[in-house]
Short mmCIF file of N, CA, C and O in Angstrom, two decimals:
data_model
loop_
_atom_site.label_atom_id
_atom_site.label_comp_id
_atom_site.label_asym_id
_atom_site.label_seq_id
_atom_site.Cartn_x
_atom_site.Cartn_y
_atom_site.Cartn_z
N MET A 733 -6.88 -19.42 -4.71
CA MET A 733 -5.90 -18.40 -4.46
C MET A 733 -6.69 -17.12 -3.90
O MET A 733 -7.79 -16.93 -4.42
N SER A 734 -6.17 -16.42 -2.91
CA SER A 734 -6.71 -15.32 -2.32
C SER A 734 -5.75 -14.03 -2.69
O SER A 734 -4.79 -14.09 -2.79
N TYR A 735 -6.59 -12.82 -2.71
CA TYR A 735 -5.80 -11.65 -3.06
C TYR A 735 -6.14 -10.53 -2.01
O TYR A 735 -7.17 -10.68 -1.28
N ARG A 736 -5.27 -9.54 -2.03
CA ARG A 736 -5.51 -8.46 -1.02
C ARG A 736 -5.31 -6.93 -1.71
O ARG A 736 -4.42 -7.04 -2.66
N THR A 737 -5.86 -6.03 -1.20
CA THR A 737 -5.56 -4.59 -1.52
C THR A 737 -5.07 -4.00 -0.20
O THR A 737 -5.64 -4.04 0.85
N PHE A 738 -3.97 -3.43 -0.25
CA PHE A 738 -3.33 -2.67 0.89
C PHE A 738 -3.62 -1.21 0.67
O PHE A 738 -3.54 -0.66 -0.40
N TYR A 739 -3.92 -0.55 1.84
CA TYR A 739 -4.16 0.87 1.99
C TYR A 739 -2.98 1.37 2.85
O TYR A 739 -2.78 0.94 3.90
N VAL A 740 -2.27 2.41 2.26
CA VAL A 740 -1.06 2.90 2.98
C VAL A 740 -1.07 4.45 2.85
O VAL A 740 -1.32 4.92 1.72
N THR A 741 -0.96 5.15 3.94
CA THR A 741 -0.74 6.64 3.88
C THR A 741 0.73 6.86 3.98
O THR A 741 1.41 6.35 4.71
N THR A 742 1.20 8.00 3.16
CA THR A 742 2.52 8.30 3.12
C THR A 742 2.59 9.95 3.17
O THR A 742 1.60 10.64 2.99
N LYS A 743 3.85 10.34 3.50
CA LYS A 743 3.87 11.76 3.93
C LYS A 743 3.81 12.58 2.69
O LYS A 743 3.49 13.86 2.70
N ASN A 744 4.04 12.10 1.50
CA ASN A 744 4.01 12.89 0.24
C ASN A 744 4.18 11.99 -0.95
O ASN A 744 4.31 10.75 -0.89
N GLU A 745 3.95 12.62 -2.09
CA GLU A 745 3.93 11.76 -3.40
C GLU A 745 5.21 11.14 -3.69
O GLU A 745 5.41 9.97 -4.14
N THR A 746 6.34 11.76 -3.26
CA THR A 746 7.83 11.27 -3.57
C THR A 746 7.89 9.82 -2.76
O THR A 746 8.38 8.98 -3.30
N GLU A 747 7.43 9.85 -1.54
CA GLU A 747 7.51 8.67 -0.62
C GLU A 747 6.70 7.50 -1.19
O GLU A 747 7.11 6.36 -1.31
N ALA A 748 5.42 7.97 -1.53
CA ALA A 748 4.59 6.92 -2.15
C ALA A 748 5.18 6.29 -3.45
O ALA A 748 5.15 5.14 -3.58
N LEU A 749 5.78 7.12 -4.26
CA LEU A 749 6.25 6.71 -5.52
C LEU A 749 7.55 5.67 -5.20
O LEU A 749 7.58 4.70 -5.83
N GLU A 750 8.25 6.04 -4.28
CA GLU A 750 9.44 5.20 -4.01
C GLU A 750 8.99 3.81 -3.43
O GLU A 750 9.49 2.88 -3.74
N ILE A 751 8.15 3.93 -2.46
CA ILE A 751 7.51 2.62 -1.99
C ILE A 751 6.88 1.81 -3.16
O ILE A 751 7.07 0.67 -3.26
N ALA A 752 5.94 2.47 -3.98
CA ALA A 752 5.31 1.82 -4.99
C ALA A 752 6.17 1.07 -5.93
O ALA A 752 6.19 -0.01 -6.36
N GLU A 753 7.23 1.79 -6.43
CA GLU A 753 8.17 1.42 -7.42
C GLU A 753 9.02 0.21 -6.83
O GLU A 753 9.25 -0.65 -7.50
N THR A 754 9.50 0.38 -5.64
CA THR A 754 10.23 -0.67 -5.03
C THR A 754 9.38 -1.88 -4.90
O THR A 754 9.83 -3.13 -5.39
N LEU A 755 8.16 -1.90 -4.56
CA LEU A 755 7.34 -3.13 -4.30
C LEU A 755 6.88 -3.74 -5.58
O LEU A 755 6.90 -4.96 -5.73
N VAL A 756 6.71 -2.97 -6.65
CA VAL A 756 6.36 -3.49 -7.99
C VAL A 756 7.72 -4.09 -8.66
O VAL A 756 7.65 -5.32 -9.16
N ASN A 757 8.83 -3.42 -8.57
CA ASN A 757 10.04 -3.92 -9.00
C ASN A 757 10.47 -5.25 -8.37
O ASN A 757 11.04 -6.05 -8.89
N GLU A 758 10.10 -5.33 -6.99
CA GLU A 758 10.47 -6.48 -6.32
C GLU A 758 9.47 -7.61 -6.42
O GLU A 758 9.59 -8.65 -5.85
N ARG A 759 8.52 -7.37 -7.20
CA ARG A 759 7.40 -8.35 -7.56
C ARG A 759 6.63 -8.70 -6.22
O ARG A 759 6.16 -9.85 -6.11
N LEU A 760 6.52 -7.81 -5.27
CA LEU A 760 5.71 -8.07 -4.12
C LEU A 760 4.19 -7.62 -4.28
O LEU A 760 3.42 -8.22 -3.64
N VAL A 761 4.03 -6.76 -5.22
CA VAL A 761 2.66 -6.24 -5.53
C VAL A 761 2.79 -6.21 -7.08
O VAL A 761 3.70 -5.95 -7.71
N ALA A 762 1.54 -6.39 -7.60
CA ALA A 762 1.30 -6.28 -9.04
C ALA A 762 0.98 -4.89 -9.62
O ALA A 762 1.49 -4.47 -10.69
N CYS A 763 0.45 -4.00 -8.70
CA CYS A 763 0.07 -2.66 -9.16
C CYS A 763 -0.02 -1.86 -7.86
O CYS A 763 -0.35 -2.17 -6.86
N ALA A 764 0.24 -0.58 -8.12
CA ALA A 764 0.17 0.36 -7.18
C ALA A 764 -0.41 1.67 -7.70
O ALA A 764 -0.23 2.14 -8.76
N ASN A 765 -1.50 2.08 -7.02
CA ASN A 765 -2.24 3.44 -7.34
C ASN A 765 -1.91 4.51 -6.31
O ASN A 765 -1.88 4.24 -5.06
N LEU A 766 -1.42 5.70 -6.81
CA LEU A 766 -1.06 6.83 -5.81
C LEU A 766 -2.21 7.88 -5.81
O LEU A 766 -2.71 8.17 -6.96
N ILE A 767 -2.64 8.24 -4.70
CA ILE A 767 -3.73 9.20 -4.74
C ILE A 767 -3.21 10.34 -3.92
O ILE A 767 -3.19 10.32 -2.69
N PRO A 768 -2.71 11.45 -4.47
CA PRO A 768 -2.12 12.55 -3.67
C PRO A 768 -3.21 13.54 -3.19
O PRO A 768 -4.46 13.44 -3.82
N GLY A 769 -2.91 14.32 -2.32
CA GLY A 769 -3.82 15.36 -1.82
C GLY A 769 -4.83 14.92 -0.80
O GLY A 769 -5.72 15.65 -0.52
N MET A 770 -4.72 13.84 -0.11
CA MET A 770 -5.57 13.46 0.90
C MET A 770 -5.31 14.18 2.09
O MET A 770 -4.30 14.56 2.50
N LYS A 771 -6.36 14.82 2.70
CA LYS A 771 -6.24 15.59 4.05
C LYS A 771 -6.54 14.48 5.10
O LYS A 771 -7.48 13.89 5.16
N SER A 772 -5.58 14.52 6.04
CA SER A 772 -5.76 13.72 7.29
C SER A 772 -5.87 14.43 8.47
O SER A 772 -5.09 15.38 8.70
N ILE A 773 -6.68 13.99 9.38
CA ILE A 773 -6.68 14.55 10.68
C ILE A 773 -6.57 13.38 11.83
O ILE A 773 -7.30 12.45 11.65
N TYR A 774 -5.74 13.55 12.60
CA TYR A 774 -5.42 12.55 13.61
C TYR A 774 -4.73 13.18 14.88
O TYR A 774 -4.31 14.24 14.88
N ARG A 775 -4.85 12.47 15.96
CA ARG A 775 -4.13 12.78 17.27
C ARG A 775 -2.77 12.02 17.20
O ARG A 775 -2.74 10.93 17.08
N TRP A 776 -1.76 12.87 17.51
CA TRP A 776 -0.44 12.30 17.64
C TRP A 776 0.24 12.93 18.76
O TRP A 776 0.45 14.14 18.78
N HIS A 777 0.66 12.07 19.72
CA HIS A 777 1.35 12.61 20.96
C HIS A 777 0.64 13.77 21.59
O HIS A 777 1.17 14.72 22.08
N GLY A 778 -0.77 13.48 21.70
CA GLY A 778 -1.51 14.43 22.44
C GLY A 778 -1.98 15.58 21.71
O GLY A 778 -2.69 16.48 22.27
N ARG A 779 -1.62 15.82 20.41
CA ARG A 779 -1.91 16.99 19.63
C ARG A 779 -2.77 16.65 18.43
O ARG A 779 -2.47 15.49 17.80
N LEU A 780 -3.70 17.52 18.18
CA LEU A 780 -4.45 17.26 16.97
C LEU A 780 -3.58 17.77 15.70
O LEU A 780 -3.15 18.79 15.58
N GLU A 781 -3.48 16.82 14.73
CA GLU A 781 -2.61 17.07 13.63
C GLU A 781 -3.56 17.30 12.34
O GLU A 781 -4.54 16.41 12.09
N HIS A 782 -3.20 18.04 11.43
CA HIS A 782 -3.80 18.28 10.16
C HIS A 782 -2.71 18.15 9.08
O HIS A 782 -1.92 19.11 9.09
N ASN A 783 -2.79 17.15 8.15
CA ASN A 783 -1.77 17.03 7.23
C ASN A 783 -2.38 16.63 5.82
O ASN A 783 -3.36 16.12 5.76
N GLN A 784 -1.48 16.93 4.90
CA GLN A 784 -1.76 16.36 3.41
C GLN A 784 -0.95 14.99 3.29
O GLN A 784 0.25 15.07 3.76
N GLU A 785 -1.48 14.17 2.82
CA GLU A 785 -0.72 12.88 2.56
C GLU A 785 -1.01 12.34 1.28
O GLU A 785 -1.95 12.81 0.55
N THR A 786 -0.27 11.32 0.76
CA THR A 786 -0.57 10.58 -0.42
C THR A 786 -1.09 9.24 0.00
O THR A 786 -0.35 8.49 0.81
N VAL A 787 -2.06 8.66 -0.62
CA VAL A 787 -2.50 7.31 -0.33
C VAL A 787 -1.88 6.34 -1.40
O VAL A 787 -1.85 6.64 -2.55
N LEU A 788 -1.59 5.20 -1.07
CA LEU A 788 -1.14 4.18 -1.86
C LEU A 788 -2.18 3.05 -1.64
O LEU A 788 -2.56 2.54 -0.69
N LEU A 789 -2.58 2.54 -2.95
CA LEU A 789 -3.49 1.31 -2.90
C LEU A 789 -2.62 0.20 -3.79
O LEU A 789 -2.12 0.55 -4.80
N LEU A 790 -2.31 -0.95 -2.98
CA LEU A 790 -1.58 -1.92 -3.59
C LEU A 790 -2.23 -3.19 -3.69
O LEU A 790 -2.91 -3.55 -2.83
N LYS A 791 -2.11 -3.93 -5.03
CA LYS A 791 -2.80 -5.17 -5.14
C LYS A 791 -1.83 -6.34 -5.13
O LYS A 791 -0.72 -6.12 -5.81
N THR A 792 -2.03 -7.37 -4.44
CA THR A 792 -1.16 -8.39 -4.26
C THR A 792 -1.98 -9.74 -4.00
O THR A 792 -3.09 -9.73 -3.80
N LYS A 793 -1.16 -10.78 -4.04
CA LYS A 793 -1.72 -12.18 -3.40
C LYS A 793 -1.59 -12.18 -1.96
O LYS A 793 -0.76 -11.53 -1.38
N ASP A 794 -2.62 -12.79 -1.28
CA ASP A 794 -2.53 -13.05 0.14
C ASP A 794 -1.23 -13.62 0.61
O ASP A 794 -0.78 -13.19 1.73
N SER A 795 -0.83 -14.50 -0.16
CA SER A 795 0.51 -15.16 0.42
C SER A 795 1.75 -14.13 0.53
O SER A 795 2.67 -14.49 1.27
N GLU A 796 1.55 -13.02 -0.02
CA GLU A 796 2.66 -12.06 0.10
C GLU A 796 2.42 -11.02 1.17
O GLU A 796 3.35 -10.13 1.32
N ALA A 797 1.29 -11.05 1.89
CA ALA A 797 1.03 -9.95 2.82
C ALA A 797 2.05 -9.68 3.80
O ALA A 797 2.41 -8.44 3.98
N GLU A 798 2.60 -10.60 4.47
CA GLU A 798 3.61 -10.37 5.56
C GLU A 798 4.85 -9.88 4.95
O GLU A 798 5.34 -8.69 5.50
N LYS A 799 5.17 -10.22 3.77
CA LYS A 799 6.38 -9.54 3.12
C LYS A 799 6.15 -8.12 2.74
O LYS A 799 6.94 -7.25 2.88
N VAL A 800 4.89 -7.84 2.25
CA VAL A 800 4.46 -6.43 1.92
C VAL A 800 4.57 -5.45 3.11
O VAL A 800 5.14 -4.38 3.01
N VAL A 801 4.03 -5.98 4.22
CA VAL A 801 3.99 -5.19 5.50
C VAL A 801 5.46 -4.85 5.89
O VAL A 801 5.77 -3.87 6.20
N ALA A 802 6.21 -6.00 5.89
CA ALA A 802 7.60 -5.70 6.32
C ALA A 802 8.37 -4.79 5.41
O ALA A 802 9.17 -3.87 5.90
N ARG A 803 8.27 -4.90 4.12
CA ARG A 803 9.03 -4.09 3.21
C ARG A 803 8.55 -2.60 3.35
O ARG A 803 9.25 -1.67 3.33
N ILE A 804 7.16 -2.42 3.39
CA ILE A 804 6.66 -1.04 3.44
C ILE A 804 7.24 -0.45 4.88
O ILE A 804 7.82 0.66 4.79
N SER A 805 7.23 -1.28 5.89
CA SER A 805 7.78 -0.70 7.17
C SER A 805 9.29 -0.39 7.00
O SER A 805 9.68 0.65 7.70
N GLU A 806 10.08 -1.03 6.30
CA GLU A 806 11.44 -0.68 6.17
C GLU A 806 11.50 0.64 5.37
O GLU A 806 12.41 1.52 5.65
N LEU A 807 10.73 0.85 4.39
CA LEU A 807 10.94 2.00 3.46
C LEU A 807 10.25 3.34 3.95
O LEU A 807 10.44 4.38 3.42
N HIS A 808 9.32 3.16 4.77
CA HIS A 808 8.34 4.20 5.28
C HIS A 808 9.07 5.12 6.30
O HIS A 808 9.79 4.62 7.15
N SER A 809 8.80 6.46 6.16
CA SER A 809 9.49 7.40 7.10
C SER A 809 8.68 7.53 8.46
O SER A 809 9.28 8.10 9.31
N TYR A 810 7.45 7.07 8.49
CA TYR A 810 6.68 7.36 9.67
C TYR A 810 7.06 6.29 10.81
O TYR A 810 7.55 5.13 10.39
N THR A 811 7.01 6.75 12.09
CA THR A 811 7.31 5.89 13.14
C THR A 811 6.28 4.75 13.25
O THR A 811 6.59 3.64 13.51
N VAL A 812 4.93 5.22 13.07
CA VAL A 812 3.84 4.13 12.96
C VAL A 812 3.03 4.27 11.75
O VAL A 812 2.04 5.09 11.69
N PRO A 813 3.54 3.75 10.71
CA PRO A 813 2.82 3.89 9.43
C PRO A 813 1.47 3.27 9.31
O PRO A 813 1.33 2.13 10.03
N CYS A 814 0.46 3.74 8.69
CA CYS A 814 -0.77 3.18 8.38
C CYS A 814 -0.54 2.13 7.27
O CYS A 814 -0.35 2.63 6.10
N ILE A 815 -0.74 0.82 7.58
CA ILE A 815 -0.47 -0.24 6.55
C ILE A 815 -1.71 -1.23 6.91
O ILE A 815 -1.61 -1.88 7.89
N VAL A 816 -2.77 -1.11 6.21
CA VAL A 816 -3.84 -2.04 6.49
C VAL A 816 -4.22 -2.69 5.16
O VAL A 816 -4.14 -2.07 4.09
N SER A 817 -4.92 -3.82 5.17
CA SER A 817 -5.34 -4.47 4.01
C SER A 817 -6.74 -5.21 4.19
O SER A 817 -7.19 -5.30 5.46
N TRP A 818 -7.27 -5.42 3.09
CA TRP A 818 -8.57 -6.20 3.00
C TRP A 818 -8.53 -7.12 1.84
O TRP A 818 -7.77 -6.95 0.99
N GLU A 819 -9.33 -8.25 2.18
CA GLU A 819 -9.35 -9.24 1.14
C GLU A 819 -10.21 -8.78 -0.09
O GLU A 819 -11.24 -8.16 0.04
N ILE A 820 -9.75 -9.18 -1.22
CA ILE A 820 -10.54 -8.94 -2.38
C ILE A 820 -11.56 -10.10 -2.66
O ILE A 820 -11.17 -11.20 -2.82
N LYS A 821 -12.84 -9.73 -2.44
CA LYS A 821 -13.93 -10.84 -2.47
C LYS A 821 -14.29 -10.95 -3.80
O LYS A 821 -14.64 -12.18 -4.29
N GLU A 822 -14.53 -9.96 -4.58
CA GLU A 822 -15.12 -10.13 -6.04
C GLU A 822 -14.08 -9.27 -7.02
O GLU A 822 -13.79 -8.24 -6.54
N ALA A 823 -13.88 -9.85 -8.02
CA ALA A 823 -13.05 -9.07 -9.02
C ALA A 823 -13.02 -9.70 -10.44
O ALA A 823 -13.57 -10.72 -10.53
N ASN A 824 -12.63 -8.92 -11.36
CA ASN A 824 -12.57 -9.40 -12.68
C ASN A 824 -11.49 -10.48 -12.70
O ASN A 824 -10.27 -10.29 -12.32
N GLN A 825 -11.84 -11.64 -13.12
CA GLN A 825 -10.95 -12.74 -13.05
C GLN A 825 -9.76 -12.58 -13.87
O GLN A 825 -8.60 -13.00 -13.59
N LYS A 826 -9.84 -12.01 -15.01
CA LYS A 826 -8.75 -11.69 -15.85
C LYS A 826 -7.78 -10.93 -15.11
O LYS A 826 -6.41 -10.99 -15.32
N TYR A 827 -8.16 -9.91 -14.35
CA TYR A 827 -7.39 -9.01 -13.48
C TYR A 827 -6.63 -9.83 -12.39
O TYR A 827 -5.35 -9.65 -12.29
N LEU A 828 -7.21 -10.79 -11.90
CA LEU A 828 -6.63 -11.56 -10.78
C LEU A 828 -5.55 -12.54 -11.49
O LEU A 828 -4.57 -12.67 -10.87
N HIS A 829 -5.95 -12.91 -12.70
CA HIS A 829 -4.81 -13.85 -13.32
C HIS A 829 -3.55 -12.98 -13.57
O HIS A 829 -2.51 -13.47 -13.64
N TRP A 830 -3.84 -11.70 -13.95
CA TRP A 830 -2.73 -10.80 -14.30
C TRP A 830 -2.03 -10.56 -13.02
O TRP A 830 -0.60 -10.69 -13.05
N ILE A 831 -2.65 -10.49 -11.90
CA ILE A 831 -1.81 -10.33 -10.63
C ILE A 831 -1.06 -11.63 -10.31
O ILE A 831 0.23 -11.39 -10.01
N ASP A 832 -1.52 -12.63 -10.56
CA ASP A 832 -0.77 -14.02 -10.37
C ASP A 832 0.52 -13.87 -11.37
O ASP A 832 1.50 -14.36 -10.86
N SER A 833 0.38 -13.47 -12.58
CA SER A 833 1.53 -13.43 -13.56
C SER A 833 2.62 -12.37 -13.04
O SER A 833 3.68 -12.56 -13.56
N GLU A 834 2.35 -11.42 -12.24
CA GLU A 834 3.28 -10.42 -11.84
C GLU A 834 3.88 -10.60 -10.46
O GLU A 834 4.97 -10.05 -10.21
N ILE A 835 3.36 -11.48 -9.72
CA ILE A 835 3.91 -11.67 -8.37
C ILE A 835 4.97 -12.59 -8.17
O ILE A 835 4.77 -13.86 -8.83
N GLY A 836 6.07 -12.39 -7.59
CA GLY A 836 6.98 -13.47 -7.21
C GLY A 836 7.82 -14.09 -8.29
O GLY A 836 8.53 -15.09 -8.18
N LYS A 837 7.95 -13.35 -9.38
CA LYS A 837 8.84 -13.92 -10.43
C LYS A 837 10.31 -13.66 -10.13
O LYS A 837 10.64 -12.72 -9.60
#
């Protein structure tokens, strides 16, 4: 079994909470961590932007990755949301078993 962590930036804590609760309630992710107050600098439509955002870290099984991306895309307010993930290579095995128990029921 493979596992993933998703990194998602959102416009604010309210949006992050809505996405997190939806994905956990729908059992697409086992856990969501919200990190408010991130400062982001990026270029958008030729302009340099400075914004405060909230980061979401989401833990799930690799088999759910496409569904997670699709659902976040539906719920997210950004035209081009940052939705990236990486494979969990090392982890507490009990934690991974817990993820198994929470996904897809």
